[in-house]
JSON list of C-alpha atoms in Angstrom, two decimals:
[
{"chain": "A", "resi": 1, "resn": "VAL", "atom": "CA", "xyz": [30.86, 79.58, -65.10]},
{"chain": "A", "resi": 2, "resn": "GLY", "atom": "CA", "xyz": [28.16, 79.47, -62.43]},
{"chain": "A", "resi": 3, "resn": "GLY", "atom": "CA", "xyz": [30.16, 76.98, -60.36]},
{"chain": "A", "resi": 4, "resn": "ARG", "atom": "CA", "xyz": [33.24, 79.18, -60.54]},
{"chain": "A", "resi": 5, "resn": "ARG", "atom": "CA", "xyz": [31.25, 82.23, -59.46]},
{"chain": "A", "resi": 6, "resn": "LEU", "atom": "CA", "xyz": [29.84, 80.27, -56.55]},
{"chain": "A", "resi": 7, "resn": "MET", "atom": "CA", "xyz": [33.31, 79.19, -55.46]},
{"chain": "A", "resi": 8, "resn": "ARG", "atom": "CA", "xyz": [34.33, 82.87, -55.46]},
{"chain": "A", "resi": 9, "resn": "SER", "atom": "CA", "xyz": [31.24, 84.03, -53.60]},
{"chain": "A", "resi": 10, "resn": "GLY", "atom": "CA", "xyz": [30.91, 84.47, -49.85]},
{"chain": "A", "resi": 11, "resn": "ARG", "atom": "CA", "xyz": [29.87, 80.83, -49.57]},
{"chain": "A", "resi": 12, "resn": "GLY", "atom": "CA", "xyz": [32.90, 79.67, -51.53]},
{"chain": "A", "resi": 13, "resn": "PRO", "atom": "CA", "xyz": [35.29, 79.20, -48.57]},
{"chain": "A", "resi": 14, "resn": "TRP", "atom": "CA", "xyz": [32.67, 77.18, -46.69]},
{"chain": "A", "resi": 15, "resn": "LEU", "atom": "CA", "xyz": [32.04, 74.98, -49.70]},
{"chain": "A", "resi": 16, "resn": "ARG", "atom": "CA", "xyz": [35.74, 74.33, -50.12]},
{"chain": "A", "resi": 17, "resn": "LEU", "atom": "CA", "xyz": [36.07, 73.58, -46.40]},
{"chain": "A", "resi": 18, "resn": "LEU", "atom": "CA", "xyz": [33.15, 71.14, -46.54]},
{"chain": "A", "resi": 19, "resn": "LEU", "atom": "CA", "xyz": [34.62, 69.45, -49.62]},
{"chain": "A", "resi": 20, "resn": "LEU", "atom": "CA", "xyz": [38.03, 68.96, -48.01]},
{"chain": "A", "resi": 21, "resn": "ALA", "atom": "CA", "xyz": [36.48, 67.90, -44.71]},
{"chain": "A", "resi": 22, "resn": "ALA", "atom": "CA", "xyz": [34.45, 65.25, -46.56]},
{"chain": "A", "resi": 23, "resn": "CYS", "atom": "CA", "xyz": [37.66, 64.04, -48.24]},
{"chain": "A", "resi": 24, "resn": "PHE", "atom": "CA", "xyz": [39.40, 63.85, -44.86]},
{"chain": "A", "resi": 25, "resn": "LEU", "atom": "CA", "xyz": [36.52, 61.85, -43.36]},
{"chain": "A", "resi": 26, "resn": "ALA", "atom": "CA", "xyz": [36.61, 59.50, -46.35]},
{"chain": "A", "resi": 27, "resn": "GLY", "atom": "CA", "xyz": [40.31, 58.93, -45.69]},
{"chain": "A", "resi": 28, "resn": "LEU", "atom": "CA", "xyz": [39.60, 58.21, -42.03]},
{"chain": "A", "resi": 29, "resn": "PHE", "atom": "CA", "xyz": [37.02, 55.61, -43.02]},
{"chain": "A", "resi": 30, "resn": "LEU", "atom": "CA", "xyz": [39.36, 53.93, -45.52]},
{"chain": "A", "resi": 31, "resn": "GLY", "atom": "CA", "xyz": [42.11, 53.79, -42.90]},
{"chain": "A", "resi": 32, "resn": "GLN", "atom": "CA", "xyz": [39.81, 52.04, -40.44]},
{"chain": "A", "resi": 33, "resn": "VAL", "atom": "CA", "xyz": [38.70, 49.52, -43.04]},
{"chain": "A", "resi": 34, "resn": "LEU", "atom": "CA", "xyz": [42.18, 48.63, -44.27]},
{"chain": "A", "resi": 35, "resn": "SER", "atom": "CA", "xyz": [43.78, 48.60, -40.80]},
{"chain": "A", "resi": 36, "resn": "ALA", "atom": "CA", "xyz": [41.57, 45.61, -39.94]},
{"chain": "A", "resi": 37, "resn": "ARG", "atom": "CA", "xyz": [43.65, 43.60, -42.41]},
{"chain": "A", "resi": 38, "resn": "VAL", "atom": "CA", "xyz": [46.94, 44.19, -40.60]},
{"chain": "A", "resi": 39, "resn": "SER", "atom": "CA", "xyz": [48.44, 40.83, -39.76]},
{"chain": "A", "resi": 40, "resn": "ALA", "atom": "CA", "xyz": [49.18, 39.62, -36.24]},
{"chain": "A", "resi": 41, "resn": "ASP", "atom": "CA", "xyz": [52.88, 39.55, -37.18]},
{"chain": "A", "resi": 42, "resn": "THR", "atom": "CA", "xyz": [52.82, 43.30, -37.79]},
{"chain": "A", "resi": 43, "resn": "ALA", "atom": "CA", "xyz": [51.17, 43.91, -34.43]},
{"chain": "A", "resi": 44, "resn": "GLY", "atom": "CA", "xyz": [53.82, 41.71, -32.78]},
{"chain": "A", "resi": 45, "resn": "GLU", "atom": "CA", "xyz": [56.64, 43.66, -34.41]},
{"chain": "A", "resi": 46, "resn": "LEU", "atom": "CA", "xyz": [55.13, 46.92, -33.20]},
{"chain": "A", "resi": 47, "resn": "THR", "atom": "CA", "xyz": [54.84, 45.57, -29.65]},
{"chain": "A", "resi": 48, "resn": "GLU", "atom": "CA", "xyz": [58.46, 44.38, -29.72]},
{"chain": "A", "resi": 49, "resn": "TYR", "atom": "CA", "xyz": [59.68, 47.77, -30.96]},
{"chain": "A", "resi": 50, "resn": "LEU", "atom": "CA", "xyz": [57.82, 49.69, -28.25]},
{"chain": "A", "resi": 51, "resn": "ASN", "atom": "CA", "xyz": [59.05, 47.25, -25.61]},
{"chain": "A", "resi": 52, "resn": "GLY", "atom": "CA", "xyz": [62.58, 48.06, -26.70]},
{"chain": "A", "resi": 53, "resn": "TYR", "atom": "CA", "xyz": [61.83, 51.78, -26.53]},
{"chain": "A", "resi": 54, "resn": "PHE", "atom": "CA", "xyz": [60.46, 51.45, -23.01]},
{"chain": "A", "resi": 55, "resn": "SER", "atom": "CA", "xyz": [63.48, 49.42, -21.89]},
{"chain": "A", "resi": 56, "resn": "LEU", "atom": "CA", "xyz": [65.56, 52.60, -22.17]},
{"chain": "A", "resi": 57, "resn": "ASN", "atom": "CA", "xyz": [66.05, 54.44, -18.89]},
{"chain": "A", "resi": 58, "resn": "ALA", "atom": "CA", "xyz": [65.02, 57.67, -20.58]},
{"chain": "A", "resi": 59, "resn": "PRO", "atom": "CA", "xyz": [63.79, 58.74, -24.03]},
{"chain": "A", "resi": 60, "resn": "PRO", "atom": "CA", "xyz": [66.50, 58.85, -26.72]},
{"chain": "A", "resi": 61, "resn": "GLU", "atom": "CA", "xyz": [68.50, 62.07, -27.04]},
{"chain": "A", "resi": 62, "resn": "LEU", "atom": "CA", "xyz": [67.75, 64.53, -29.79]},
{"chain": "A", "resi": 63, "resn": "THR", "atom": "CA", "xyz": [69.67, 64.07, -33.01]},
{"chain": "A", "resi": 64, "resn": "GLY", "atom": "CA", "xyz": [69.64, 65.72, -36.38]},
{"chain": "A", "resi": 65, "resn": "ARG", "atom": "CA", "xyz": [67.57, 62.83, -37.66]},
{"chain": "A", "resi": 66, "resn": "THR", "atom": "CA", "xyz": [64.84, 63.23, -35.03]},
{"chain": "A", "resi": 67, "resn": "VAL", "atom": "CA", "xyz": [64.67, 66.99, -35.66]},
{"chain": "A", "resi": 68, "resn": "ALA", "atom": "CA", "xyz": [64.38, 66.44, -39.42]},
{"chain": "A", "resi": 69, "resn": "SER", "atom": "CA", "xyz": [61.73, 63.79, -38.86]},
{"chain": "A", "resi": 70, "resn": "ALA", "atom": "CA", "xyz": [59.66, 66.13, -36.68]},
{"chain": "A", "resi": 71, "resn": "LEU", "atom": "CA", "xyz": [59.92, 68.90, -39.28]},
{"chain": "A", "resi": 72, "resn": "VAL", "atom": "CA", "xyz": [58.71, 66.55, -42.02]},
{"chain": "A", "resi": 73, "resn": "VAL", "atom": "CA", "xyz": [55.84, 65.22, -39.90]},
{"chain": "A", "resi": 74, "resn": "TYR", "atom": "CA", "xyz": [54.58, 68.71, -39.07]},
{"chain": "A", "resi": 75, "resn": "TYR", "atom": "CA", "xyz": [55.21, 70.53, -42.34]},
{"chain": "A", "resi": 76, "resn": "ARG", "atom": "CA", "xyz": [54.55, 67.91, -45.02]},
{"chain": "A", "resi": 77, "resn": "TYR", "atom": "CA", "xyz": [50.80, 68.33, -45.52]},
{"chain": "A", "resi": 78, "resn": "PRO", "atom": "CA", "xyz": [50.46, 72.10, -44.89]},
{"chain": "A", "resi": 79, "resn": "LEU", "atom": "CA", "xyz": [53.49, 72.84, -47.07]},
{"chain": "A", "resi": 80, "resn": "LEU", "atom": "CA", "xyz": [52.25, 70.54, -49.84]},
{"chain": "A", "resi": 81, "resn": "ALA", "atom": "CA", "xyz": [48.85, 72.26, -49.76]},
{"chain": "A", "resi": 82, "resn": "PHE", "atom": "CA", "xyz": [50.55, 75.66, -49.94]},
{"chain": "A", "resi": 83, "resn": "LEU", "atom": "CA", "xyz": [52.61, 74.65, -52.98]},
{"chain": "A", "resi": 84, "resn": "LEU", "atom": "CA", "xyz": [49.62, 73.13, -54.75]},
{"chain": "A", "resi": 85, "resn": "GLY", "atom": "CA", "xyz": [47.97, 76.54, -54.51]},
{"chain": "A", "resi": 86, "resn": "PHE", "atom": "CA", "xyz": [50.40, 77.66, -57.22]},
{"chain": "A", "resi": 87, "resn": "ALA", "atom": "CA", "xyz": [49.43, 74.88, -59.66]},
{"chain": "A", "resi": 88, "resn": "SER", "atom": "CA", "xyz": [46.24, 74.21, -61.59]},
{"chain": "A", "resi": 89, "resn": "VAL", "atom": "CA", "xyz": [46.64, 70.50, -60.87]},
{"chain": "A", "resi": 90, "resn": "GLY", "atom": "CA", "xyz": [46.02, 71.34, -57.24]},
{"chain": "A", "resi": 91, "resn": "ALA", "atom": "CA", "xyz": [42.30, 71.47, -58.02]},
{"chain": "A", "resi": 92, "resn": "ALA", "atom": "CA", "xyz": [42.43, 67.67, -58.32]},
{"chain": "A", "resi": 93, "resn": "LEU", "atom": "CA", "xyz": [45.37, 66.87, -56.06]},
{"chain": "A", "resi": 94, "resn": "LEU", "atom": "CA", "xyz": [44.29, 68.81, -52.96]},
{"chain": "A", "resi": 95, "resn": "PRO", "atom": "CA", "xyz": [41.22, 66.60, -52.38]},
{"chain": "A", "resi": 96, "resn": "ALA", "atom": "CA", "xyz": [43.40, 63.53, -53.01]},
{"chain": "A", "resi": 97, "resn": "VAL", "atom": "CA", "xyz": [46.05, 64.73, -50.56]},
{"chain": "A", "resi": 98, "resn": "THR", "atom": "CA", "xyz": [43.35, 65.36, -47.96]},
{"chain": "A", "resi": 99, "resn": "VAL", "atom": "CA", "xyz": [42.06, 61.80, -48.38]},
{"chain": "A", "resi": 100, "resn": "ALA", "atom": "CA", "xyz": [45.62, 60.52, -47.95]},
{"chain": "A", "resi": 101, "resn": "TYR", "atom": "CA", "xyz": [46.07, 62.64, -44.83]},
{"chain": "A", "resi": 102, "resn": "GLY", "atom": "CA", "xyz": [42.98, 61.15, -43.22]},
{"chain": "A", "resi": 103, "resn": "PHE", "atom": "CA", "xyz": [43.87, 57.64, -44.36]},
{"chain": "A", "resi": 104, "resn": "PHE", "atom": "CA", "xyz": [47.38, 57.47, -42.94]},
{"chain": "A", "resi": 105, "resn": "LEU", "atom": "CA", "xyz": [46.34, 59.10, -39.67]},
{"chain": "A", "resi": 106, "resn": "SER", "atom": "CA", "xyz": [43.43, 56.70, -39.21]},
{"chain": "A", "resi": 107, "resn": "PHE", "atom": "CA", "xyz": [45.48, 53.68, -40.26]},
{"chain": "A", "resi": 108, "resn": "SER", "atom": "CA", "xyz": [48.23, 54.48, -37.75]},
{"chain": "A", "resi": 109, "resn": "VAL", "atom": "CA", "xyz": [45.82, 55.06, -34.87]},
{"chain": "A", "resi": 110, "resn": "CYS", "atom": "CA", "xyz": [43.85, 51.90, -35.62]},
{"chain": "A", "resi": 111, "resn": "CYS", "atom": "CA", "xyz": [47.04, 49.83, -35.75]},
{"chain": "A", "resi": 112, "resn": "LEU", "atom": "CA", "xyz": [48.01, 51.04, -32.29]},
{"chain": "A", "resi": 113, "resn": "THR", "atom": "CA", "xyz": [44.60, 50.33, -30.81]},
{"chain": "A", "resi": 114, "resn": "ALA", "atom": "CA", "xyz": [44.52, 46.90, -32.47]},
{"chain": "A", "resi": 115, "resn": "ALA", "atom": "CA", "xyz": [47.94, 46.00, -31.08]},
{"chain": "A", "resi": 116, "resn": "PHE", "atom": "CA", "xyz": [47.44, 47.26, -27.51]},
{"chain": "A", "resi": 117, "resn": "GLY", "atom": "CA", "xyz": [43.67, 47.30, -26.97]},
{"chain": "A", "resi": 118, "resn": "PRO", "atom": "CA", "xyz": [42.46, 49.99, -24.54]},
{"chain": "A", "resi": 119, "resn": "GLY", "atom": "CA", "xyz": [46.05, 51.01, -23.84]},
{"chain": "A", "resi": 120, "resn": "GLY", "atom": "CA", "xyz": [46.46, 51.75, -27.52]},
{"chain": "A", "resi": 121, "resn": "VAL", "atom": "CA", "xyz": [43.99, 54.62, -27.26]},
{"chain": "A", "resi": 122, "resn": "LEU", "atom": "CA", "xyz": [46.18, 56.32, -24.67]},
{"chain": "A", "resi": 123, "resn": "LEU", "atom": "CA", "xyz": [49.26, 55.54, -26.74]},
{"chain": "A", "resi": 124, "resn": "ALA", "atom": "CA", "xyz": [47.66, 57.03, -29.85]},
{"chain": "A", "resi": 125, "resn": "LEU", "atom": "CA", "xyz": [46.86, 60.20, -27.92]},
{"chain": "A", "resi": 126, "resn": "ALA", "atom": "CA", "xyz": [50.48, 60.43, -26.77]},
{"chain": "A", "resi": 127, "resn": "VAL", "atom": "CA", "xyz": [51.84, 59.93, -30.28]},
{"chain": "A", "resi": 128, "resn": "PHE", "atom": "CA", "xyz": [49.31, 61.81, -32.40]},
{"chain": "A", "resi": 129, "resn": "GLY", "atom": "CA", "xyz": [47.32, 64.02, -30.01]},
{"chain": "A", "resi": 130, "resn": "LEU", "atom": "CA", "xyz": [49.52, 67.12, -29.93]},
{"chain": "A", "resi": 131, "resn": "ARG", "atom": "CA", "xyz": [50.52, 66.66, -33.56]},
{"chain": "A", "resi": 132, "resn": "CYS", "atom": "CA", "xyz": [46.92, 66.56, -34.80]},
{"chain": "A", "resi": 133, "resn": "LEU", "atom": "CA", "xyz": [45.88, 69.43, -32.55]},
{"chain": "A", "resi": 134, "resn": "ILE", "atom": "CA", "xyz": [48.41, 71.62, -34.35]},
{"chain": "A", "resi": 135, "resn": "THR", "atom": "CA", "xyz": [48.72, 70.25, -37.88]},
{"chain": "A", "resi": 136, "resn": "LEU", "atom": "CA", "xyz": [45.04, 69.69, -38.70]},
{"chain": "A", "resi": 137, "resn": "PRO", "atom": "CA", "xyz": [43.90, 73.32, -38.25]},
{"chain": "A", "resi": 138, "resn": "CYS", "atom": "CA", "xyz": [47.07, 74.51, -39.98]},
{"chain": "A", "resi": 139, "resn": "TYR", "atom": "CA", "xyz": [46.45, 72.20, -42.93]},
{"chain": "A", "resi": 140, "resn": "PHE", "atom": "CA", "xyz": [42.88, 73.34, -43.50]},
{"chain": "A", "resi": 141, "resn": "ALA", "atom": "CA", "xyz": [43.86, 76.98, -42.96]},
{"chain": "A", "resi": 142, "resn": "VAL", "atom": "CA", "xyz": [46.23, 76.62, -45.92]},
{"chain": "A", "resi": 143, "resn": "ALA", "atom": "CA", "xyz": [44.36, 74.07, -48.04]},
{"chain": "A", "resi": 144, "resn": "VAL", "atom": "CA", "xyz": [41.05, 75.95, -48.29]},
{"chain": "A", "resi": 145, "resn": "PRO", "atom": "CA", "xyz": [42.51, 79.12, -49.90]},
{"chain": "A", "resi": 146, "resn": "ALA", "atom": "CA", "xyz": [44.99, 77.00, -51.87]},
{"chain": "A", "resi": 147, "resn": "LEU", "atom": "CA", "xyz": [42.07, 75.15, -53.45]},
{"chain": "A", "resi": 148, "resn": "GLU", "atom": "CA", "xyz": [40.57, 78.48, -54.48]},
{"chain": "A", "resi": 149, "resn": "LYS", "atom": "CA", "xyz": [43.82, 79.54, -56.16]},
{"chain": "A", "resi": 150, "resn": "SER", "atom": "CA", "xyz": [44.31, 76.23, -57.95]},
{"chain": "A", "resi": 151, "resn": "VAL", "atom": "CA", "xyz": [40.71, 76.22, -59.22]},
{"chain": "A", "resi": 152, "resn": "ALA", "atom": "CA", "xyz": [41.22, 79.74, -60.56]},
{"chain": "A", "resi": 153, "resn": "LEU", "atom": "CA", "xyz": [44.42, 78.63, -62.31]},
{"chain": "A", "resi": 154, "resn": "ALA", "atom": "CA", "xyz": [42.63, 75.63, -63.80]},
{"chain": "A", "resi": 155, "resn": "ALA", "atom": "CA", "xyz": [39.91, 77.97, -65.09]},
{"chain": "A", "resi": 156, "resn": "LEU", "atom": "CA", "xyz": [42.55, 79.89, -67.06]},
{"chain": "A", "resi": 157, "resn": "PHE", "atom": "CA", "xyz": [43.19, 76.76, -69.13]},
{"chain": "A", "resi": 158, "resn": "LEU", "atom": "CA", "xyz": [39.66, 75.40, -69.32]},
{"chain": "A", "resi": 159, "resn": "GLU", "atom": "CA", "xyz": [37.66, 78.58, -69.90]},
{"chain": "A", "resi": 160, "resn": "LYS", "atom": "CA", "xyz": [36.33, 78.79, -73.45]},
{"chain": "A", "resi": 161, "resn": "GLY", "atom": "CA", "xyz": [34.32, 81.98, -73.34]},
{"chain": "A", "resi": 162, "resn": "GLY", "atom": "CA", "xyz": [36.27, 85.03, -72.19]},
{"chain": "A", "resi": 163, "resn": "ARG", "atom": "CA", "xyz": [39.40, 85.14, -70.11]},
{"chain": "A", "resi": 164, "resn": "PRO", "atom": "CA", "xyz": [39.00, 84.74, -66.33]},
{"chain": "A", "resi": 165, "resn": "ALA", "atom": "CA", "xyz": [41.17, 86.83, -64.07]},
{"chain": "A", "resi": 166, "resn": "PRO", "atom": "CA", "xyz": [44.24, 85.03, -62.70]},
{"chain": "A", "resi": 167, "resn": "PRO", "atom": "CA", "xyz": [44.41, 84.47, -58.94]},
{"chain": "A", "resi": 168, "resn": "VAL", "atom": "CA", "xyz": [46.12, 87.10, -56.82]},
{"chain": "A", "resi": 169, "resn": "TYR", "atom": "CA", "xyz": [48.56, 86.00, -54.14]},
{"chain": "A", "resi": 170, "resn": "GLY", "atom": "CA", "xyz": [48.21, 89.02, -51.93]},
{"chain": "A", "resi": 171, "resn": "ARG", "atom": "CA", "xyz": [49.41, 89.97, -48.49]},
{"chain": "A", "resi": 172, "resn": "ALA", "atom": "CA", "xyz": [46.79, 87.83, -46.74]},
{"chain": "A", "resi": 173, "resn": "TRP", "atom": "CA", "xyz": [48.02, 84.73, -48.59]},
{"chain": "A", "resi": 174, "resn": "TRP", "atom": "CA", "xyz": [51.62, 85.14, -47.43]},
{"chain": "A", "resi": 175, "resn": "LEU", "atom": "CA", "xyz": [50.71, 86.36, -43.95]},
{"chain": "A", "resi": 176, "resn": "ARG", "atom": "CA", "xyz": [48.48, 83.32, -43.42]},
{"chain": "A", "resi": 177, "resn": "PHE", "atom": "CA", "xyz": [51.27, 80.93, -44.31]},
{"chain": "A", "resi": 178, "resn": "GLY", "atom": "CA", "xyz": [53.70, 82.86, -42.12]},
{"chain": "A", "resi": 179, "resn": "VAL", "atom": "CA", "xyz": [51.39, 82.45, -39.12]},
{"chain": "A", "resi": 180, "resn": "VAL", "atom": "CA", "xyz": [50.88, 78.77, -39.96]},
{"chain": "A", "resi": 181, "resn": "GLY", "atom": "CA", "xyz": [54.65, 78.30, -40.22]},
{"chain": "A", "resi": 182, "resn": "ALA", "atom": "CA", "xyz": [55.17, 79.89, -36.80]},
{"chain": "A", "resi": 183, "resn": "VAL", "atom": "CA", "xyz": [52.53, 77.63, -35.23]},
{"chain": "A", "resi": 184, "resn": "LEU", "atom": "CA", "xyz": [54.05, 74.55, -36.88]},
{"chain": "A", "resi": 185, "resn": "THR", "atom": "CA", "xyz": [57.52, 75.48, -35.69]},
{"chain": "A", "resi": 186, "resn": "ALA", "atom": "CA", "xyz": [56.23, 75.88, -32.13]},
{"chain": "A", "resi": 187, "resn": "GLY", "atom": "CA", "xyz": [54.63, 72.46, -32.50]},
{"chain": "A", "resi": 188, "resn": "VAL", "atom": "CA", "xyz": [57.90, 70.93, -33.65]},
{"chain": "A", "resi": 189, "resn": "LEU", "atom": "CA", "xyz": [59.74, 72.33, -30.63]},
{"chain": "A", "resi": 190, "resn": "THR", "atom": "CA", "xyz": [57.05, 71.06, -28.28]},
{"chain": "A", "resi": 191, "resn": "GLU", "atom": "CA", "xyz": [57.12, 67.66, -29.97]},
{"chain": "A", "resi": 192, "resn": "LEU", "atom": "CA", "xyz": [60.88, 67.37, -29.55]},
{"chain": "A", "resi": 193, "resn": "LEU", "atom": "CA", "xyz": [60.94, 68.52, -25.92]},
{"chain": "A", "resi": 194, "resn": "VAL", "atom": "CA", "xyz": [57.73, 67.06, -24.48]},
{"chain": "A", "resi": 195, "resn": "ALA", "atom": "CA", "xyz": [56.43, 64.21, -26.65]},
{"chain": "A", "resi": 196, "resn": "PRO", "atom": "CA", "xyz": [59.29, 61.70, -25.99]},
{"chain": "A", "resi": 197, "resn": "TRP", "atom": "CA", "xyz": [58.82, 61.97, -22.22]},
{"chain": "A", "resi": 198, "resn": "LEU", "atom": "CA", "xyz": [55.03, 61.73, -22.57]},
{"chain": "A", "resi": 199, "resn": "LEU", "atom": "CA", "xyz": [55.39, 58.64, -24.75]},
{"chain": "A", "resi": 200, "resn": "HIS", "atom": "CA", "xyz": [57.82, 57.06, -22.28]},
{"chain": "A", "resi": 201, "resn": "TRP", "atom": "CA", "xyz": [55.36, 57.67, -19.44]},
{"chain": "A", "resi": 202, "resn": "VAL", "atom": "CA", "xyz": [52.44, 56.18, -21.39]},
{"chain": "A", "resi": 203, "resn": "LEU", "atom": "CA", "xyz": [54.49, 53.11, -22.32]},
{"chain": "A", "resi": 204, "resn": "GLY", "atom": "CA", "xyz": [55.26, 52.68, -18.64]},
{"chain": "A", "resi": 205, "resn": "LEU", "atom": "CA", "xyz": [51.53, 52.47, -17.96]},
{"chain": "A", "resi": 206, "resn": "ILE", "atom": "CA", "xyz": [50.94, 49.97, -20.77]},
{"chain": "A", "resi": 207, "resn": "PHE", "atom": "CA", "xyz": [53.87, 47.64, -20.08]},
{"chain": "A", "resi": 208, "resn": "ARG", "atom": "CA", "xyz": [53.75, 47.88, -16.30]}
]
């Protein structure tokens, strides 16, 4: 009961943010550790693929597949966090999803730096820089209140003494996700219009 009251107090949002941030950092650490085990063959395949990409005179044209891919990349974690806010299982899954978010981001960046050395840092910035700048704040903006809602839902099933009040999905909840959705959509458009040319330019520096 005391823990639930603390989560609902003024310090509650900060505690939830610190918890999810710790999970994200744990995922980053795991990604670094496991990326060291990537074989040389995998690094060679990545180099060959990027060489083929750079051999094009210009970045590939936009297709329905690239648009869908950009939408998935930008919306997957914030949207998943939003949906988990409607389920009691989100109390356990939101920290796990945050660990996975940090892991896959770290693993991808470390693979690039391992394959291309110093040039991989610039390549990672070109591939993930804009994306992380937009999706990370959006994810935490949604995940922190979603964790509060899912914990409240879990309390409805676990509470033995009395009946806790169910969570309220008020105007602020929907307005927050609307703003996040607008920011993510702007990020998708920027990714589709700018990122391919930026990546092509960076690859030109690496493979020059």
